[in-house]
Short mmCIF file of C-alpha atoms and ligand atoms in Angstrom, two decimals:
data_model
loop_
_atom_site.label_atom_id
_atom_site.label_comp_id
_atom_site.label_asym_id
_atom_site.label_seq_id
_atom_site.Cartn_x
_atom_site.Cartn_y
_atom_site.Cartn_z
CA UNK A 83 71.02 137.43 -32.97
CA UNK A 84 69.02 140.07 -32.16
CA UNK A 85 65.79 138.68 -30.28
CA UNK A 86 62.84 140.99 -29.28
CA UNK A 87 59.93 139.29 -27.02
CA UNK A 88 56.55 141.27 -26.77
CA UNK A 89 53.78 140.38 -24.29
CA UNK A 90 50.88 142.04 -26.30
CA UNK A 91 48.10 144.53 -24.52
CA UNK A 92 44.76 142.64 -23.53
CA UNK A 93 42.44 144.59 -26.20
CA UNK A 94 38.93 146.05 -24.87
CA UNK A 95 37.85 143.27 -22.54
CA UNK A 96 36.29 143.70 -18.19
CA UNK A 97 38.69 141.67 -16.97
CA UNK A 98 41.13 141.05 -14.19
CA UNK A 99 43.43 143.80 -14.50
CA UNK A 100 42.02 145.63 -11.19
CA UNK A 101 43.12 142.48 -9.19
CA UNK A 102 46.85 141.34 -11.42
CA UNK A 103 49.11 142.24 -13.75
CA UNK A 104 51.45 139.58 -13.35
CA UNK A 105 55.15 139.11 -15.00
CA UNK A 106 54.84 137.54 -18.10
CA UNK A 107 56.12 134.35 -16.60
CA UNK A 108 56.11 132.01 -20.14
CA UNK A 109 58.18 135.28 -21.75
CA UNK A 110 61.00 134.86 -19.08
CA UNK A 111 61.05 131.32 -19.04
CA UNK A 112 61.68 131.10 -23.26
CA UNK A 113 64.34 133.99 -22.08
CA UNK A 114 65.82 131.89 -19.66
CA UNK A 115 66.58 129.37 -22.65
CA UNK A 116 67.62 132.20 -25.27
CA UNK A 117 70.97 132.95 -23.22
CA UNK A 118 73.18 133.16 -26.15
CA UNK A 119 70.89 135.96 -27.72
CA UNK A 120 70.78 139.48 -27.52
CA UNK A 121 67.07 140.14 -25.88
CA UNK A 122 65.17 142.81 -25.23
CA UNK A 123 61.78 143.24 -23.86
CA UNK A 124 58.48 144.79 -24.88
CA UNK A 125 55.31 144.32 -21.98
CA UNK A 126 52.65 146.23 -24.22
CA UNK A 127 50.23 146.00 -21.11
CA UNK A 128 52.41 148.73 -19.46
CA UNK A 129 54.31 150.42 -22.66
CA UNK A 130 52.00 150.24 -25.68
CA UNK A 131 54.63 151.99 -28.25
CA UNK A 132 55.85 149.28 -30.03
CA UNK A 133 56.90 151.31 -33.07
CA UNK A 134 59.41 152.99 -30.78
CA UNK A 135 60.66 149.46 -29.38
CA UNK A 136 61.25 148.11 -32.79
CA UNK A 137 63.37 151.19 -33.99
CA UNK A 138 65.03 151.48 -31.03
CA UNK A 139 65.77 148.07 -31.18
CA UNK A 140 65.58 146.66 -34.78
CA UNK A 141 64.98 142.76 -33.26
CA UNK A 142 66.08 139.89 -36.23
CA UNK A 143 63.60 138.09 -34.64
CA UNK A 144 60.25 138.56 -32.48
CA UNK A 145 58.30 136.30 -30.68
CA UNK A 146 54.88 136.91 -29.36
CA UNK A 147 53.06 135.30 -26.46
CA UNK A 148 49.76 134.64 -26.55
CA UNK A 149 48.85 132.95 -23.82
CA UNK A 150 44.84 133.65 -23.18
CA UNK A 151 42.67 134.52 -26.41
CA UNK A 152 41.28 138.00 -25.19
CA UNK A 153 45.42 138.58 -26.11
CA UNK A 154 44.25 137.17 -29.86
CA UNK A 155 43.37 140.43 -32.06
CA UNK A 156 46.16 142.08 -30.08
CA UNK A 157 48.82 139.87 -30.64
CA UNK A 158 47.61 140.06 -34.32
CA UNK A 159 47.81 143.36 -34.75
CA UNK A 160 51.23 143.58 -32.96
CA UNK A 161 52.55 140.94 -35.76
CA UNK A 162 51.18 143.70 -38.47
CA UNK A 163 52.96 146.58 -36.98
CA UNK A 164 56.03 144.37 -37.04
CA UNK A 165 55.93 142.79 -40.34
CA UNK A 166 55.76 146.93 -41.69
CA UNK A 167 58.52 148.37 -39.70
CA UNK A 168 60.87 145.41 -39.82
CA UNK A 169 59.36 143.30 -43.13
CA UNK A 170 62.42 141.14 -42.84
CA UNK A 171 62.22 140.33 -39.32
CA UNK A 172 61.44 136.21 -38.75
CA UNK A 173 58.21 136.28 -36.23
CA UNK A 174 57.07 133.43 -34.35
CA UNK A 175 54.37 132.78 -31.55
CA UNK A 176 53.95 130.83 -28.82
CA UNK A 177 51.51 130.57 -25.65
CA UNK A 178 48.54 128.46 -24.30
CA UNK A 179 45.74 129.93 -27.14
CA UNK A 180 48.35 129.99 -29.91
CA UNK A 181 49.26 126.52 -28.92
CA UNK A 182 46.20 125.13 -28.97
CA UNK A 183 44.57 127.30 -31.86
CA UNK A 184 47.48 127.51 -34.08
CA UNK A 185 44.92 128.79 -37.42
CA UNK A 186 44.46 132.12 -35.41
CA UNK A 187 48.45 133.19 -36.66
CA UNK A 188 48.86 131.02 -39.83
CA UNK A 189 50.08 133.33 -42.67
CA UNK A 190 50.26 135.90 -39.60
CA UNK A 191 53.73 135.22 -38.76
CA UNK A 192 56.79 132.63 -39.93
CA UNK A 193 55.96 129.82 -37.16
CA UNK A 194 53.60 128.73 -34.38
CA UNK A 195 55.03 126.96 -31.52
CA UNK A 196 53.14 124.44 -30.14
CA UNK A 197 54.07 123.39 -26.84
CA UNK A 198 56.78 124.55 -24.54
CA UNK A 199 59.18 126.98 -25.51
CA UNK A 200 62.30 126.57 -23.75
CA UNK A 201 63.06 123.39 -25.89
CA UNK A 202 62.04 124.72 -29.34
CA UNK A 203 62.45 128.12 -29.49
CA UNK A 204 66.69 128.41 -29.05
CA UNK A 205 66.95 125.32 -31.62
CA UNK A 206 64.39 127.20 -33.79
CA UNK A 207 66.02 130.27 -33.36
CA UNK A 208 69.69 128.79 -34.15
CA UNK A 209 68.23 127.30 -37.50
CA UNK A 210 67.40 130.66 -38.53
CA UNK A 211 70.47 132.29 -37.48
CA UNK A 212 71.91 129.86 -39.62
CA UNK A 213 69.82 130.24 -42.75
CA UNK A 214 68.60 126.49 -42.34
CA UNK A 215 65.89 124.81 -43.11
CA UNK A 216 63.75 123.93 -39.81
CA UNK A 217 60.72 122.41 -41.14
CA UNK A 218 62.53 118.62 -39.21
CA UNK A 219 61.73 120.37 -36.02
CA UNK A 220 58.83 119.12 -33.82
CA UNK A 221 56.25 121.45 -32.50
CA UNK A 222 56.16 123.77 -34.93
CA UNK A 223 53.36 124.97 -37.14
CA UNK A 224 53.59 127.40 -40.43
CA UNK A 225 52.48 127.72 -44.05
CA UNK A 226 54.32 126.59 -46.87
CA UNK A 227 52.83 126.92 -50.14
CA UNK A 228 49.99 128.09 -48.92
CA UNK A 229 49.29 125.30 -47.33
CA UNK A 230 49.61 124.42 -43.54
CA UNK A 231 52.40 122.35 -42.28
CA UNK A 232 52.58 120.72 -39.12
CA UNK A 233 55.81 119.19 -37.77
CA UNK A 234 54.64 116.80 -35.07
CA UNK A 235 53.78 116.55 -31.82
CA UNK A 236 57.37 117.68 -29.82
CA UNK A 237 57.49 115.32 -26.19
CA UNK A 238 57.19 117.56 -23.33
CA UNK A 239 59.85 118.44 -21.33
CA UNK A 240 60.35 115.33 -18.83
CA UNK A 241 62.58 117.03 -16.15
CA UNK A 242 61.46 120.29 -15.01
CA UNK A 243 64.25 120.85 -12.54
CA UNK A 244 66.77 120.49 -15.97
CA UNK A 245 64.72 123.92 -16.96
CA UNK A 246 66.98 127.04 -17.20
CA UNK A 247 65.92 129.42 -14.73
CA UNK A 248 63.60 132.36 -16.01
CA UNK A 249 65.54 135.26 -17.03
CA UNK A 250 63.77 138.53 -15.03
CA UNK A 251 66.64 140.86 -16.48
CA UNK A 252 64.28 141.76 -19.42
CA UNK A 253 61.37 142.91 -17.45
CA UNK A 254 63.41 144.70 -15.19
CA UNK A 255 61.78 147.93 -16.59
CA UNK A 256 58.30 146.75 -15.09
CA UNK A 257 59.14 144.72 -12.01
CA UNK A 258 57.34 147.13 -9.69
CA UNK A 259 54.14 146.98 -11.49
CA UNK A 260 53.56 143.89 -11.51
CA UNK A 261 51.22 142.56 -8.60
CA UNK A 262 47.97 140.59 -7.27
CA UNK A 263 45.95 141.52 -5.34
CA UNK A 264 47.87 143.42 -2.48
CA UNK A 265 50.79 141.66 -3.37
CA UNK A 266 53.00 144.37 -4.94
CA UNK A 267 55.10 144.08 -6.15
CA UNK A 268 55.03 140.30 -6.80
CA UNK A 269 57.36 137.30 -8.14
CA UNK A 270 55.92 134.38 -10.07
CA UNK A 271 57.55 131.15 -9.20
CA UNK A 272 56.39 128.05 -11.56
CA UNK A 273 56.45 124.65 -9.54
CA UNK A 274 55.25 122.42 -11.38
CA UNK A 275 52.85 122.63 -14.83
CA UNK A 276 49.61 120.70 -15.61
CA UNK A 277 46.76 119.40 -13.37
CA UNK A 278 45.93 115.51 -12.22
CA UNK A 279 42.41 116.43 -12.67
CA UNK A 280 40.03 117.11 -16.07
CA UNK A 281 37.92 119.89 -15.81
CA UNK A 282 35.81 120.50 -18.83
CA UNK A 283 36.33 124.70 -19.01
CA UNK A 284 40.40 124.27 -17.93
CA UNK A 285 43.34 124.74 -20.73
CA UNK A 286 45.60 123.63 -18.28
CA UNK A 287 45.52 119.69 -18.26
CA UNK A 288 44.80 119.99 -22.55
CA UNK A 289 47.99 122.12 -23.07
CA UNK A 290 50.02 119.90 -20.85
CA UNK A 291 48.44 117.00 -21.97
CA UNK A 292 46.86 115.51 -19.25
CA UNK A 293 50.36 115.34 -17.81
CA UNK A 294 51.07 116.50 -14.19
CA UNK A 295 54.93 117.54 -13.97
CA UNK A 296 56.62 118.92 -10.66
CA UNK A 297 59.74 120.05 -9.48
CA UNK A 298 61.66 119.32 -6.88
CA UNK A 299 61.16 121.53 -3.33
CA UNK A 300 64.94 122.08 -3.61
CA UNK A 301 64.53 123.12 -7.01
CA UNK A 302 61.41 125.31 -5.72
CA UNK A 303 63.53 126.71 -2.52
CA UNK A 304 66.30 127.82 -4.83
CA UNK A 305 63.93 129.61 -7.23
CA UNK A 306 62.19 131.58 -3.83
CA UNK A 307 65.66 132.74 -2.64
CA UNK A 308 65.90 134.42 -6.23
CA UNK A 309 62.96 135.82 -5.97
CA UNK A 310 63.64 140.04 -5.70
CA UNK A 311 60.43 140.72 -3.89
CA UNK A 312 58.92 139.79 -0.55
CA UNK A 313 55.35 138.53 -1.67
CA UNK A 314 55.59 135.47 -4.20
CA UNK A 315 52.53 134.12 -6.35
CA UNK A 316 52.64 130.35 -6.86
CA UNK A 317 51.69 130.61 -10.81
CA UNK A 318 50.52 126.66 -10.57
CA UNK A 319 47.09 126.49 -11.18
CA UNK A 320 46.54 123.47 -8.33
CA UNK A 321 49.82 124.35 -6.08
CA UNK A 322 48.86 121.23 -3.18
CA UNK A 323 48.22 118.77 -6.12
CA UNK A 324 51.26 116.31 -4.47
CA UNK A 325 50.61 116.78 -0.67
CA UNK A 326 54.14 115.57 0.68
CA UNK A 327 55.92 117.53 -2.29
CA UNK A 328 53.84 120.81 -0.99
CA UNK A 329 54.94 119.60 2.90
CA UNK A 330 58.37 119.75 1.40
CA UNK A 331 58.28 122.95 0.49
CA UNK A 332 56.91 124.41 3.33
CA UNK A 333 59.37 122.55 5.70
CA UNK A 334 62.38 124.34 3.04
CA UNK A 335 61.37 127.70 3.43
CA UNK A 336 60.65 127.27 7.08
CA UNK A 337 63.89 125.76 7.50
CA UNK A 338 65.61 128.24 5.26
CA UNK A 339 64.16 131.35 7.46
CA UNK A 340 63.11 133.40 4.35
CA UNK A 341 60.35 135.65 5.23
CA UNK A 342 58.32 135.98 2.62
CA UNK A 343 54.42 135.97 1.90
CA UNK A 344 52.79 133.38 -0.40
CA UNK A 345 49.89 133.27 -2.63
CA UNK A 346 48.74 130.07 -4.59
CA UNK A 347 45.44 128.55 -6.37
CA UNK A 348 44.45 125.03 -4.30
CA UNK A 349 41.33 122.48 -4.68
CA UNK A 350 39.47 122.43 -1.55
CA UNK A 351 39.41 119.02 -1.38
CA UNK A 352 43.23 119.07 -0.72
CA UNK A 353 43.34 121.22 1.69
CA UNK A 354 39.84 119.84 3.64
CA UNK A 355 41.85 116.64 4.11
CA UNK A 356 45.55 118.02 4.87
CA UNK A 357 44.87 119.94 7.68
CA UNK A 358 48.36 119.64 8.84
CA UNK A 359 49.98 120.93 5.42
CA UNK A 360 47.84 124.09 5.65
CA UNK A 361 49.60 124.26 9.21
CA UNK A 362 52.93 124.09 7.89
CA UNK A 363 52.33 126.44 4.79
CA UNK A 364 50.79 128.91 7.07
CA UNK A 365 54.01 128.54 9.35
CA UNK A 366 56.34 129.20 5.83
CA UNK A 367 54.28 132.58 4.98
CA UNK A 368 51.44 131.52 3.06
CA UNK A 369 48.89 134.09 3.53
CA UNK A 370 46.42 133.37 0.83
CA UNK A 371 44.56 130.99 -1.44
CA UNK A 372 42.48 131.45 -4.74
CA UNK A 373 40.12 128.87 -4.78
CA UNK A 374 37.95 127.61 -7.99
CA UNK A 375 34.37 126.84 -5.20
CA UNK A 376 32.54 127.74 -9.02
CA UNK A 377 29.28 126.27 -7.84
CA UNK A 378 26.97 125.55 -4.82
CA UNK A 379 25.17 122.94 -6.46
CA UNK A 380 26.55 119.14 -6.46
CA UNK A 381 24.91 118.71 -10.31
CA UNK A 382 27.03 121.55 -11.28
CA UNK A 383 30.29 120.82 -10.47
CA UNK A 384 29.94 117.36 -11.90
CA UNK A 385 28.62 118.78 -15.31
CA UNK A 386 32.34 120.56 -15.33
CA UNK A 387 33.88 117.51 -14.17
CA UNK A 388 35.09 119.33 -11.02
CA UNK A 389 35.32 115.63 -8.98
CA UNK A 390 34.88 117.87 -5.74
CA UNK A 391 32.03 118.75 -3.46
CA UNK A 392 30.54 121.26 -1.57
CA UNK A 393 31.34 119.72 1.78
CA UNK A 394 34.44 119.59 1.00
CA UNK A 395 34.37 123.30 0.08
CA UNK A 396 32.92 123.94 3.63
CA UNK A 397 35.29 122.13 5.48
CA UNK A 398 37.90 123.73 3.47
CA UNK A 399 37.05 127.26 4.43
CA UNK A 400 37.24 126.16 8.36
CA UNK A 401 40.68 124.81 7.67
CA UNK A 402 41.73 127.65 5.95
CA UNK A 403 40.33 130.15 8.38
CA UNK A 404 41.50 128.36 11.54
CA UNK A 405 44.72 129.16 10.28
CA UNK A 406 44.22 133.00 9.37
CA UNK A 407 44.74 132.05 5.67
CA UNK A 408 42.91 134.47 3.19
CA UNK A 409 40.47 132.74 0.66
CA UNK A 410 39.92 134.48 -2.53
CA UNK A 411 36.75 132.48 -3.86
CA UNK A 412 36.38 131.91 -7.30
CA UNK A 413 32.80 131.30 -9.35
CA UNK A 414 31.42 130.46 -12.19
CA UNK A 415 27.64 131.55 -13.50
CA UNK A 416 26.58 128.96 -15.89
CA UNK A 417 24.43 131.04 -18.47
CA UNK A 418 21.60 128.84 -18.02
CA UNK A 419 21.82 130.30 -14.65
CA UNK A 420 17.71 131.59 -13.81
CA UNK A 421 17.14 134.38 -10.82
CA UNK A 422 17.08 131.76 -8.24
CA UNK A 423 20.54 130.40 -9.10
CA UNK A 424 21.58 134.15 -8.76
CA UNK A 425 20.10 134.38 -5.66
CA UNK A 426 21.19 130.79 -4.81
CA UNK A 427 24.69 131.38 -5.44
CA UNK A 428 24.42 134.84 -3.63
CA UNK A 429 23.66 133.00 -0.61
CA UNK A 430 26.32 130.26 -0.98
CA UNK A 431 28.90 133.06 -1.28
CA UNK A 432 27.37 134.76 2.01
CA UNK A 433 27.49 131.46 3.81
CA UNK A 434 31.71 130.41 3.13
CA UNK A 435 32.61 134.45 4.84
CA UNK A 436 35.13 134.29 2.34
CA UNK A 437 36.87 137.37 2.37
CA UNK A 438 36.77 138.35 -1.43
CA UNK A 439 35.66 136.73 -4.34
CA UNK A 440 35.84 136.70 -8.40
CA UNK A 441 32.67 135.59 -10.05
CA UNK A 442 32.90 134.74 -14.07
CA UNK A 443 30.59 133.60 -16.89
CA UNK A 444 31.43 130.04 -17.96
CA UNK A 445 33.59 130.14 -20.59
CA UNK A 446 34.56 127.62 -23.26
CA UNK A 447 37.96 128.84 -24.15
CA UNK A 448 38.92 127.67 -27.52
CA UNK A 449 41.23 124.06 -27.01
CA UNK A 450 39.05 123.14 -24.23
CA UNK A 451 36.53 119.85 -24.07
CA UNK A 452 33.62 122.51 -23.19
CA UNK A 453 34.39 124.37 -26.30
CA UNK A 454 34.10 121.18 -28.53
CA UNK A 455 31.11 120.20 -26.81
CA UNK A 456 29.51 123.59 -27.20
CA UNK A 457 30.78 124.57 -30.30
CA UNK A 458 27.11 124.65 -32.28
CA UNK A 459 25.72 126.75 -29.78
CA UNK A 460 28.25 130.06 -29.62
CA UNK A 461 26.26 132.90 -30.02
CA UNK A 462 30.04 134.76 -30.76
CA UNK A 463 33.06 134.03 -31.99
CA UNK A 464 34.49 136.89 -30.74
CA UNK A 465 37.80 136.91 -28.60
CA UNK A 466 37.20 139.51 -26.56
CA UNK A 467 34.08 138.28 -25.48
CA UNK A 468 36.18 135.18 -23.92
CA UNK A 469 37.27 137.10 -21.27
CA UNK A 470 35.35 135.10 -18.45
CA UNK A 471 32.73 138.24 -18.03
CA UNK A 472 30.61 137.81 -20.96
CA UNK A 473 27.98 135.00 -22.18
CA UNK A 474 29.51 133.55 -25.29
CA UNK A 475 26.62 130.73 -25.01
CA UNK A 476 22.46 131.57 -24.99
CA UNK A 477 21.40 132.12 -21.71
CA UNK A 478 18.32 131.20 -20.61
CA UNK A 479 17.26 134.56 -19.22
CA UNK A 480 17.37 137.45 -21.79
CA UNK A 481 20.53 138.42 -22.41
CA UNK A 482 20.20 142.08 -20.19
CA UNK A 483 18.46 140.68 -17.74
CA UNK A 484 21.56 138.28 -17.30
CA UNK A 485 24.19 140.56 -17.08
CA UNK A 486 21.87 142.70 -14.53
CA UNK A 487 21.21 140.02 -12.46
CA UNK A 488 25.54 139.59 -12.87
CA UNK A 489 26.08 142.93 -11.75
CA UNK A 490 23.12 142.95 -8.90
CA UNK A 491 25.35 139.64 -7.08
CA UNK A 492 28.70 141.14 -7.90
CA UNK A 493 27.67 144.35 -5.66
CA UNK A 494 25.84 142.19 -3.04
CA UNK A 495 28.88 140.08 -2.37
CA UNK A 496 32.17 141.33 -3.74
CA UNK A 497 32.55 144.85 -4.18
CA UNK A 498 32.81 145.97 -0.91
CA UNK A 499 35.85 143.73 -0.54
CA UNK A 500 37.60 144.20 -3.60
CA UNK A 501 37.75 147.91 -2.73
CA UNK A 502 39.20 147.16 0.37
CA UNK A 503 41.80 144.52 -1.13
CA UNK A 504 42.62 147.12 -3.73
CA UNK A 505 43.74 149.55 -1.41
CA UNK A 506 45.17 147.50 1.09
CA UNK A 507 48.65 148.27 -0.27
CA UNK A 508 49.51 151.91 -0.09
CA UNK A 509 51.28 151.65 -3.61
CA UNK A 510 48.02 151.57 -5.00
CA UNK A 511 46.85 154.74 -3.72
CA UNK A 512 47.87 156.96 -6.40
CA UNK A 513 45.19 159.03 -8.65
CA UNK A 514 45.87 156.92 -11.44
CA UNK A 515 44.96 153.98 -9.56
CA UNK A 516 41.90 155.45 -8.14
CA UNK A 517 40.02 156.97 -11.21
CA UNK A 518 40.56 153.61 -13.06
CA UNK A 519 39.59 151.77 -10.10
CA UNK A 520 36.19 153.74 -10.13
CA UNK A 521 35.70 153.53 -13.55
CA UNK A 522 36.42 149.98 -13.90
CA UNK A 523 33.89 149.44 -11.02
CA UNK A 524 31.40 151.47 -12.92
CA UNK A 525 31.60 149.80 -15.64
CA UNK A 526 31.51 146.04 -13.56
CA UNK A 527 28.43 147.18 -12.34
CA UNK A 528 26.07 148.29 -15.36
CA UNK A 529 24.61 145.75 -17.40
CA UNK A 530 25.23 148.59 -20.06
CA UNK A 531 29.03 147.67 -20.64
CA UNK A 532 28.63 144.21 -20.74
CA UNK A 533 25.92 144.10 -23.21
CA UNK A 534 28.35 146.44 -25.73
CA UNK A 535 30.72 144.09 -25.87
CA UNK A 536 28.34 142.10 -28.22
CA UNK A 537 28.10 144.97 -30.37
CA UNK A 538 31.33 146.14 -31.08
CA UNK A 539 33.27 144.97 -34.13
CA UNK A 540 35.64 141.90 -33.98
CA UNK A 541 38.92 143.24 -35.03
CA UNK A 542 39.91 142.19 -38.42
S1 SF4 B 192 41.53 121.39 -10.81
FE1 SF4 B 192 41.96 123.48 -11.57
S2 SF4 B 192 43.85 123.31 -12.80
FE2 SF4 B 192 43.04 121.23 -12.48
S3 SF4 B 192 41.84 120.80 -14.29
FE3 SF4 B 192 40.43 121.62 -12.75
S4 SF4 B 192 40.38 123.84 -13.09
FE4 SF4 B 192 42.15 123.01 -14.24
#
C-alpha cells in the first residue's frame, strides 16, 4: 500500500521557528513501524506544495501529524486538499493535540489515533488494505453514522527498547534543514517518553498518562551511533529524570569514543543535586541544556505545580556553568503578570547570566489540567493564538500594554543573544536567513504584531 505521511506547515503564529525546525520525530517513528509499506514523505514546513506531492505520488493512504495545536487549522486544511485530489484516499491523524482533542478532525478525516502510533497505525493500516472492518481496534476515534465512536483506551507501549527504530529515509530530502539552535544540522534521538512530574501547563505527562517510560542506555547508544549528524537533540522533555540511567548513558558514549555534541531539556533540581552526572555528560559531549526556570517567584511555580525552587535554579546554573555547559533558560509570563513582575522577572533573568533565553505567555494548551481549570475564562479559542506568545487568558494589564511590556523584557534580556546564537553556525548566514531573521525580530519586538493576532480570522 501506498502510504503518504505529511507534517503540516505551522499557520501564521510568532513562534520558535528562528531557534528549531526539528525532524518530525513522531512521523519517523510511525515510519519505522510501516516497513512493509510503500512511504513517501511530505514536511509542508519546508515544501508547502502538497498538490504536487499527492499527484506525484497518488498515496492510498495519508496520515497527518498534529502534534502542537498552532499545527490545527493547517493540518485541517491539508486533509481538504487531500480529500479533493485523492477523494478515495483513507486519511487518518495522529499526534499529541489530535490525541488529546480528537473533535478538532471528526468528520475531517476516516480515523483519529489516540495514543502511540507505532502499535496502531500498521494494524490499522493492514485492516484497510484488507477491506476489513477495524472499528475492534483500540485507540481509535471516527464517526459512524454521524455519530462519534470511540474504540477504547489502547495500553501504551510497555517496552520501549521493542520499538522499531525511526525510519529517517523519508526525510532524507530535508535532513540538512533541520536544526536548533546552532545545532545544524541536528538528529533527534527519543529516550524515553513521559515525565515523573505534573505540571499544570505540560501535555507531556497527560498524553503519556502520567507514565514515565525509558529505554535502555544500550538501546540509547545504538540509536546515537545511527545518528547521521554530529550534534544530537535529546527530544525528552526531562532527559536526567532517572539519574543512574542518564550516568549510563554518558559512561556509553564516553566509552564508545563517539564525538558528538548534545543538547537536552533538564529540571534544575536534577542537575543542582547530581553534580557528578553533569561531570560525566559534559565529558560525553553535552554542550547544552534548555531549562523550564518559568518563574522567580516561589508562589508561582507552585501555582503550576512545578515541585522545584528557585534555589535550586541558582545552584543549578553554578553547576552547569562550572562545567562550561550552555543554559538556554526558559520562562513563562503569567498574564496576570503587572509592570513589577516584568521588571521582577527582568532582573531574575539578569541575575542566572544565562546565556540565552525563551520567554512565553502561559499557555493552557487544550488536554492540559490548566486548560480545564481555565476553560471559562479564554478570551480566544483560537489555535494560533496557542502558540506560547500570545495571552489566550485576561490579563490584568490592558491587553497592549502587556504585550509592550513583553516586547520591552524580550529586548532587555534576550535579543542580543539570540542574534548571536543564530549566527553562530555559518550555515545560517545566507540572505534568506538574514531578512527573515530581521523580520521575525521586528515583528518579536512591536506590540503591533502581537496584538493582530487577536484580530485576524480563525480559519474555518
Ligand atoms: S517537568 Fe517538564 S516535562 Fe515534566 S511535567 Fe513538568 S514541564 Fe512537563
Amino acid at each position: 500500500m501506498k502510504v503518504a505521511l505529511i507534517q503540516p506547515s505551522q499557520g501564521h503564529y510568532i513562534g520558535f521557528h528562528h531557534v528549531a525546525l526539528t525532524e518530525p520525530l513522531g512521523l519517523e517513528a510511525v515510519a519505522g513501524a510501516l516497513a512493509s509499506h510503500d512511504l513517501c514523505m511530505l514536511d509542508m514546513r519546508l515544501d508547502r506544495n502538497l498538490e504536487k506531492f499527492l499527484t506525484a505520488n497518488k498515496p492510498d493512504a495519508v496520515g497527518v501529524a498534529i502534534p502542537f495545536t498552532t499545527a490545527v487549522y493547517a493540518g485541517q486544511a491539508v486533509l481538504k486538499t487531500v480529500h479533493r485530489v485523492l477523494p478515495k484516499a483513507f486519511t487518518f491523524v495522529g499526534g499529541h493535540h489530535a490525541a488529546l482533542n480528537p473533535s478538532d478532525f471528526l468528520g475531517r478525516c476516516d480515523v483519529i489515533v489516540a495514543g502511540e502510533g507505532e502499535e496502531v497505525a500498521p494494524e490499522l493500516l493492514a485492516r484497510v488494505e484488507a477491506g476489513e472492518d477495524y472499528s475492534d481496534l483500540k485507540g481509535l476515534t471516527f464517526l459512524k453514522d454521524g455519530e462519534p465512536v470511540f474504540t477504547g483506551e489502547r495500553s501504551l507501549i510497555s517496552d520501549l527498547n521493542q520499538l522499531p527504530l525511526v525510519n529517517r529515509k523519508i526525510t532524507e530530502p530535508y535532513a540538512e534543514r533541520y536544526f536548533f539552535r546552532d545545532m545544524v544540522p541536528v538528529t533527534m534521538i527519543e529516550t524515553a517518553r513521559g515525565c515523573p512530574y505534573r505540571c499544570t501547563f505540560c501535555s507531556v505527562w497527560k498524553f503519556n498518562r502520567g507514565r514515565y517510560r525509558q529505554k535502555n542506555p544500550e538501546r540509547v547508544l545504538e540509536e546515537i551511533k545511527l545518528a547521521p549528524t554530529k550534534h544530537i537533540l535529546f527530544s525528552d522533555d526531562n532527559f536526567m529524570s532517572n539519574v543512574s540511567r542518564t550516568e549510563r548513558i554518558a559512561q556509553l558514549i564516553k566509552e564508545s569514543g563517539i564525538k558528538k555534541s548534545y543538547g537536552c531539556q533538564a529540571r534544575t533540581d536534577t542537575i543542582a543535586k547530581h553534580p557528578d552526572m553533569i561531570r560525566r555528560l559534559r565529558d560525553a559531549g553535552l554542550r547544552w541544556v534548555l531549562i523550564g526556570f518559568e518563574s522567580f517567584d516561589e508562589e508561582h511555580l507552585n501555582k503550576l505545580n512545578k515541585k522545584n525552587n528557585v534555589e535550586a535554579n541558582m545552584e543549578a546554573v553554578k553547576v552547569l556553568h562550572d562545567n562550561d555547559i550552555e543554559i538556554w533558560a526558559a520562562f513563562i509570563v503569567d498574564p496576570d503578570f503587572g509592570r513589577n513582575d516584568f521588571r521582577l522577572l527582568q532582573k531574575y533573568i539578569r541575575k542566572l547570566k544565562v546565556s540565552s533565553c525563551q520567554i512565553t505567555v502561559l499557555t493552557p494548551l487544550p488536554g492540559t489540567d490548566l486548560f480545564a481549570e481555565k476553560l471559562h475564562q479564554l478570551t480566544s479559542k483560537n489555535y494560533e493564538l496557542f502558540d506560547f506568545f500570545h495571552a489566550v487568558l485576561p490579563t490584568k494589564l490592558p491587553l497592549k500594554q502587556f504585550y509592550r511590556e513583553f516586547c520591552k523584557l524580550y529586548r532587555r534580556v534576550s535579543l542580543i543573544s539570540n542574534i548571536k546564537m543564530a549566527f553562530k553556525s555559518p550555515s545560517n548566514f545566507s540572505l534568506d536567513n538574514i531578512v527573515q531573521g530581521i523580520q521575525l525580530y521586528n515583528n518579536m519586538l512591536r506590540a503591533k504584531s502581537y496584538l493582530k493576532g487577536h484580530f485576524r480570522a480563525e480559519p474555518k
